[in-house]
Structure formats: C-alpha cells, structure tokens
C-alpha cells in the first residue's frame, strides 16, 4: 500500500501535439518529462489524447493508428523505470474490441492504471460517440502516495463522474482537456470547474491543449482551483509551457501553494490571437514554406495580411495586387501602404489580359446576352487562378480572405476569391473584421512576429467596402448595412431564431427574409470553401450542418402553439412504453 504524503509537485505540460505524428508527440512528451524532472516534479501531466493528437476523428478507428499510440505509451512507460516523474498521458485505447478515449498513469516502468472517458460529447464540433465507446464510472488512481481523480474533459461538464470520484476517495482532480476556443470560452470553463470543485470540496488542475488543428484552435489557458474554488494558478493562453505547481496537504485537504499566475487575452484580443495561432499551425503543420494572398486595398485582405505576418513573419508572406479597370487609385494606394507597413513582398499583376481572353473565348456562347454578374465574376476567377498558379509554382499556400458575413450570404465567387487553402477570418463577421483591424493597429498579441503600430491603413478603416467589379459598386448596393446585416445573421446563425423574433428586435421583415433566403442558398458554396479558424460558438461546418438542397423558408409567423386536444399521442407513447 502507498504511504500517504504531505507535499506533492505536479508539472503541467500545456503543449501543442501534432495530429498523427506519434513519434513527434512521444519526443515532445519525453522532453517535457525531462524538464519536469529538472524541476523536481513527482508527476508530469499531459492533455487529452496527447500521443495521438486531438481530435483524431475517424483516424481513431484505424487499428494501425491505435497500435502506434499504444507502442508509444509503452515506450514512455518504460522511461519511468529511471525513478523520475510518473506520467499521466492520453491516448486511444483498444480493449475487448472497443476503442476508448483513455488516460494512462505510467510509473515504475509500466502502465500503472488506465481510466476511460465516460461522457462523450456529441454536439457542436464534437463527434466522439462516432468513434469511442463510453467508459464505466471511474474510481481514483493511486499514484505516488496520492489518490488522484482523473476525469477527462467533458467528464466534468456534468456532476456524475466527479461525484463518483469524490465518493470513492479522490483527493485531487486532475483534468486533461482538448477544449477548443471560442469567444468567451474561458468564463464558461471557470464556471463549470468551480461548480465541480464547490460540489466536492476537491481542488482541481485543469490542463488544456494549445495549438491549431484544422478549423479548431486550442487556447491552453490552463488553471488551478483550490478546494474553496479560489484561483491558485493561471497559465498563459495561446502558448506552450511546462510549469511546476506545488501542493501541500492541509487539515481540510490538499491545496496548491505555488503555481504560475499569468494574464490571458480576453474578448477580441483572444479572437485575434486565435486567428493568428490557427493560421500559423495550419501552415506549419501542413509543411508550407509561406503564404500568398491577394491584397485588394480592402479591409478583409488587409486584416488577413496582418494576421499572416503576425503568424509567420513578413519574409514568409507574399501579397499581390491584381488590378482591373474598376480598381480605384485609392485601392492601389491603400494596398501599397498596407504592404509597406507589414514589410512584405508586394507585386502588382494586372488581370486585364486574362479577363479579356476569357470573355473572347466565351463570346460565341454569350452572344446576344446582356452583360452582368457572370462577366463580373470572371474578374474574381481570373484573380483566383493567378493566385493558385503562384502557389503551384512556388509552394506557398493561398490565404483566402472572405468574412463570415460574405460566407453567410453567398457574396463570394466559387473558384475565384474563394480559392485558397485556409481562411483566418472565415468565422468573423464584417463588423468584427473592422473592430479587430482597429484593435491590431494599437496592440499585438504576445509572440506575434509582425511590426508594432498601424498595419491596416487608416483610410481602409473608413472607406465604404466594395468588391470593385463594376464602376462605382458598393457592397451596400445589394446588402443591408453591415451593422444591420450582421445582427440579422447572428440571430439566424448563432441563435437559430425565428424570423418573427428577429423582426421584433427592430428589423424589417422583408430584409430578414431576404437574408434568410441568401443564407440557405449559399450552403453549396460553404461546403466548397476553405477551412478557417473557429471563433464563434457556431462556425460553418463543424457546428452548423444544413442540407444543401433545402426548400424551407420561415414564413415569419410567431411560435406555434399546439392545438388543444391534438397531443394525445404523447400520452399514448408513454402508456405504450415497454419497461424491461
């Protein structure tokens, strides 16, 4: 039986695993364990599914992948025979033909214990019931003189798992997480963690992954709560760290007496930092040497260029202006000023010959038809082709620059301005693009590689937005003002509100119905769009999945009240239920 102890040193490894690169993740774990040993740690803790990367989606179902993760776990377990820190690490675990989201305790050269995730999230970005089996309610793990409760991520979002751990003798809750970022997520995590701590009286170390994985960004921002729910430690957001925490047994239980206390970005600063980290990791983990983007002189491309430089450095960002006859001198000047402020390579490639060549080729088929949107879109498609050609020739990834307002309403051209590998502002509405641009001109996140000061020229922030596909064109010729449009879209997309409810907020009914129609019609475009950083609670793709072919339209009627006497089937359903 393990002798109880009075002091305990826990190292928390807030790191950025690489999806599927199990050898690299194992090397990262070994390096962190060596750092923890140098600090005098008793145990080093890693995040959910660390050896695999998170979320691995259907990759988890491949037996060869499961085997590789298990071998890495056993290799790491052998390391613990050296008498250094014990290890807590996550991986997929195949047992009796079922695959579990597991957390393993490694000590004395072996796998000392394994616990399985119980509550598998199956909402929003999560789809764990698709690939994992739910584990049984767990008891504590005895390790280095402690009885540790190891609930895995979602297991603390309800009461049952933590209550079971407390009732079976856990002394400290150590929670490994793969909790993705969205706006104001930190407050939600604090509230959930504080509720579990208050219910049980047990202190909690909440360790979260950091880094980008496809559309998701994990912000880290790990923290520690003592048994009275007071904040004992706070780690940085959007950055890797291995840090030591010290714990002492007191009359009322264990207490964290030493831990880092860092400030974390909040609100729109956190949104910006998330976009930068998501872009950086997508480029780095995919192996691109840099990025190329069209710099139009507008707000969207200017913000994307600033994010790209903050993520990768100016030497890895190539901006190209692609002017046509409708491109104003104001746009040419603004694009040049933005490129100069960011110190990036900047080229001007006129598209007239490309557009006119396409028009000439199509002339026999288009003869006798009026000029319109089709001809306007040739400009966008010529630009998209040229950017993709630069990418193919030199290897840099094309950054596409459409915002969420445009993606919602279909104001983007397939195989044109939608071309690209990744979109850092895909989940930012147009009004948010303006706010984040103004924010970046007076601040930049920790670790950003771009210059201080103004990077989005002041004139871009004040001029009317336009695609410049025809003479005198402005976005608001065919869309409501963006403050109105975005409020309607928030109601339709983020909140799933009825048309009647949005109208009651003060909007014109015909305008709301028009926006809803555009939203539904653009689904086919969104299915073909580049991935982009999730910032809101409901991004397009993982969070919001609508049919492409969809004839439903909200009539604007108020909420339906079921007719009296028409709901007898509910009672019949209850009466007909079979009790096994």
PDB file of N, CA and C in Angstrom, residues 10-11 30 65 75 80 97 118 122 135 168 183-184 201-202 205 219 275 278 304 368 383 392 397 476 489 507 522 563:
ATOM      1  N   UNK A  10       3.589  18.766  -9.018  1.00  0.00           N
ATOM      2  CA  UNK A  10       2.947  18.372 -10.276  1.00  0.00           C
ATOM      3  C   UNK A  10       3.382  19.324 -11.378  1.00  0.00           C
ATOM      4  N   UNK A  11       3.941  18.786 -12.447  1.00  0.00           N
ATOM      5  CA  UNK A  11       4.259  19.582 -13.633  1.00  0.00           C
ATOM      6  C   UNK A  11       3.130  19.450 -14.638  1.00  0.00           C
ATOM      7  N   UNK A  30       8.703  13.204 -23.897  1.00  0.00           N
ATOM      8  CA  UNK A  30       9.967  12.890 -23.230  1.00  0.00           C
ATOM      9  C   UNK A  30      10.736  14.164 -22.867  1.00  0.00           C
ATOM     10  N   UNK A  65      -3.237   2.783 -36.316  1.00  0.00           N
ATOM     11  CA  UNK A  65      -3.073   4.014 -35.537  1.00  0.00           C
ATOM     12  C   UNK A  65      -3.174   3.718 -34.047  1.00  0.00           C
ATOM     13  N   UNK A  75       6.463   2.672 -24.572  1.00  0.00           N
ATOM     14  CA  UNK A  75       7.826   3.212 -24.585  1.00  0.00           C
ATOM     15  C   UNK A  75       7.995   4.282 -23.506  1.00  0.00           C
ATOM     16  N   UNK A  80       9.838   5.516 -17.252  1.00  0.00           N
ATOM     17  CA  UNK A  80       9.601   5.843 -15.842  1.00  0.00           C
ATOM     18  C   UNK A  80      10.317   4.881 -14.893  1.00  0.00           C
ATOM     19  N   UNK A  97     -12.153  -5.185 -28.114  1.00  0.00           N
ATOM     20  CA  UNK A  97     -12.821  -4.805 -29.348  1.00  0.00           C
ATOM     21  C   UNK A  97     -13.457  -3.434 -29.336  1.00  0.00           C
ATOM     22  N   UNK A 118     -15.942   8.897 -19.797  1.00  0.00           N
ATOM     23  CA  UNK A 118     -17.311   8.428 -19.617  1.00  0.00           C
ATOM     24  C   UNK A 118     -18.279   9.214 -20.494  1.00  0.00           C
ATOM     25  N   UNK A 122     -21.116  14.964 -28.080  1.00  0.00           N
ATOM     26  CA  UNK A 122     -21.637  14.668 -29.404  1.00  0.00           C
ATOM     27  C   UNK A 122     -22.462  15.846 -29.918  1.00  0.00           C
ATOM     28  N   UNK A 135     -16.668   4.842 -21.274  1.00  0.00           N
ATOM     29  CA  UNK A 135     -16.113   4.042 -20.198  1.00  0.00           C
ATOM     30  C   UNK A 135     -17.041   3.962 -19.003  1.00  0.00           C
ATOM     31  N   UNK A 168     -15.468   7.949  -3.935  1.00  0.00           N
ATOM     32  CA  UNK A 168     -14.588   6.783  -3.852  1.00  0.00           C
ATOM     33  C   UNK A 168     -13.184   7.151  -3.379  1.00  0.00           C
ATOM     34  N   UNK A 183     -15.263  32.411 -28.573  1.00  0.00           N
ATOM     35  CA  UNK A 183     -15.328  33.688 -27.870  1.00  0.00           C
ATOM     36  C   UNK A 183     -15.893  33.507 -26.457  1.00  0.00           C
ATOM     37  N   UNK A 184     -15.148  34.013 -25.469  1.00  0.00           N
ATOM     38  CA  UNK A 184     -15.536  33.969 -24.051  1.00  0.00           C
ATOM     39  C   UNK A 184     -15.626  32.552 -23.491  1.00  0.00           C
ATOM     40  N   UNK A 201     -15.606  19.860  -2.899  1.00  0.00           N
ATOM     41  CA  UNK A 201     -14.583  20.370  -1.998  1.00  0.00           C
ATOM     42  C   UNK A 201     -13.179  19.958  -2.392  1.00  0.00           C
ATOM     43  N   UNK A 202     -13.022  19.363  -3.582  1.00  0.00           N
ATOM     44  CA  UNK A 202     -11.712  18.907  -4.039  1.00  0.00           C
ATOM     45  C   UNK A 202     -11.053  19.950  -4.935  1.00  0.00           C
ATOM     46  N   UNK A 205      -6.819  20.704 -10.997  1.00  0.00           N
ATOM     47  CA  UNK A 205      -5.902  21.216 -12.010  1.00  0.00           C
ATOM     48  C   UNK A 205      -6.526  20.945 -13.373  1.00  0.00           C
ATOM     49  N   UNK A 219      -6.696  26.914 -26.929  1.00  0.00           N
ATOM     50  CA  UNK A 219      -6.057  28.117 -26.384  1.00  0.00           C
ATOM     51  C   UNK A 219      -5.218  27.877 -25.141  1.00  0.00           C
ATOM     52  N   UNK A 275      -7.024  33.508 -34.240  1.00  0.00           N
ATOM     53  CA  UNK A 275      -6.897  33.500 -35.699  1.00  0.00           C
ATOM     54  C   UNK A 275      -5.433  33.371 -36.116  1.00  0.00           C
ATOM     55  N   UNK A 278      -4.231  29.764 -35.253  1.00  0.00           N
ATOM     56  CA  UNK A 278      -4.834  28.799 -36.162  1.00  0.00           C
ATOM     57  C   UNK A 278      -4.177  28.819 -37.531  1.00  0.00           C
ATOM     58  N   UNK A 304      -6.199  39.968 -43.058  1.00  0.00           N
ATOM     59  CA  UNK A 304      -5.583  38.649 -43.290  1.00  0.00           C
ATOM     60  C   UNK A 304      -4.076  38.778 -43.464  1.00  0.00           C
ATOM     61  N   UNK A 368     -25.447  38.050 -77.773  1.00  0.00           N
ATOM     62  CA  UNK A 368     -26.844  38.442 -77.659  1.00  0.00           C
ATOM     63  C   UNK A 368     -27.372  38.497 -76.247  1.00  0.00           C
ATOM     64  N   UNK A 383      -8.436  36.297 -60.953  1.00  0.00           N
ATOM     65  CA  UNK A 383      -7.561  36.532 -59.793  1.00  0.00           C
ATOM     66  C   UNK A 383      -7.288  35.228 -59.052  1.00  0.00           C
ATOM     67  N   UNK A 392       1.095  27.118 -56.944  1.00  0.00           N
ATOM     68  CA  UNK A 392       1.600  25.890 -57.562  1.00  0.00           C
ATOM     69  C   UNK A 392       3.074  26.013 -57.952  1.00  0.00           C
ATOM     70  N   UNK A 397       1.056  28.608 -49.711  1.00  0.00           N
ATOM     71  CA  UNK A 397      -0.380  28.368 -49.655  1.00  0.00           C
ATOM     72  C   UNK A 397      -1.151  29.668 -49.873  1.00  0.00           C
ATOM     73  N   UNK A 476     -23.145  47.806 -50.188  1.00  0.00           N
ATOM     74  CA  UNK A 476     -24.488  48.108 -49.701  1.00  0.00           C
ATOM     75  C   UNK A 476     -25.467  48.451 -50.816  1.00  0.00           C
ATOM     76  N   UNK A 489     -27.818  38.186 -39.092  1.00  0.00           N
ATOM     77  CA  UNK A 489     -27.118  36.911 -39.235  1.00  0.00           C
ATOM     78  C   UNK A 489     -26.831  36.263 -37.882  1.00  0.00           C
ATOM     79  N   UNK A 507     -35.951  44.869 -36.847  1.00  0.00           N
ATOM     80  CA  UNK A 507     -35.545  44.739 -38.240  1.00  0.00           C
ATOM     81  C   UNK A 507     -36.754  44.631 -39.165  1.00  0.00           C
ATOM     82  N   UNK A 522     -26.731  29.838 -50.123  1.00  0.00           N
ATOM     83  CA  UNK A 522     -25.262  29.816 -50.181  1.00  0.00           C
ATOM     84  C   UNK A 522     -24.658  28.568 -49.551  1.00  0.00           C
ATOM     85  N   UNK A 563     -52.385  22.814 -30.931  1.00  0.00           N
ATOM     86  CA  UNK A 563     -53.834  22.879 -30.750  1.00  0.00           C
ATOM     87  C   UNK A 563     -54.274  21.974 -29.607  1.00  0.00           C
TER      88      UNK A 563
END
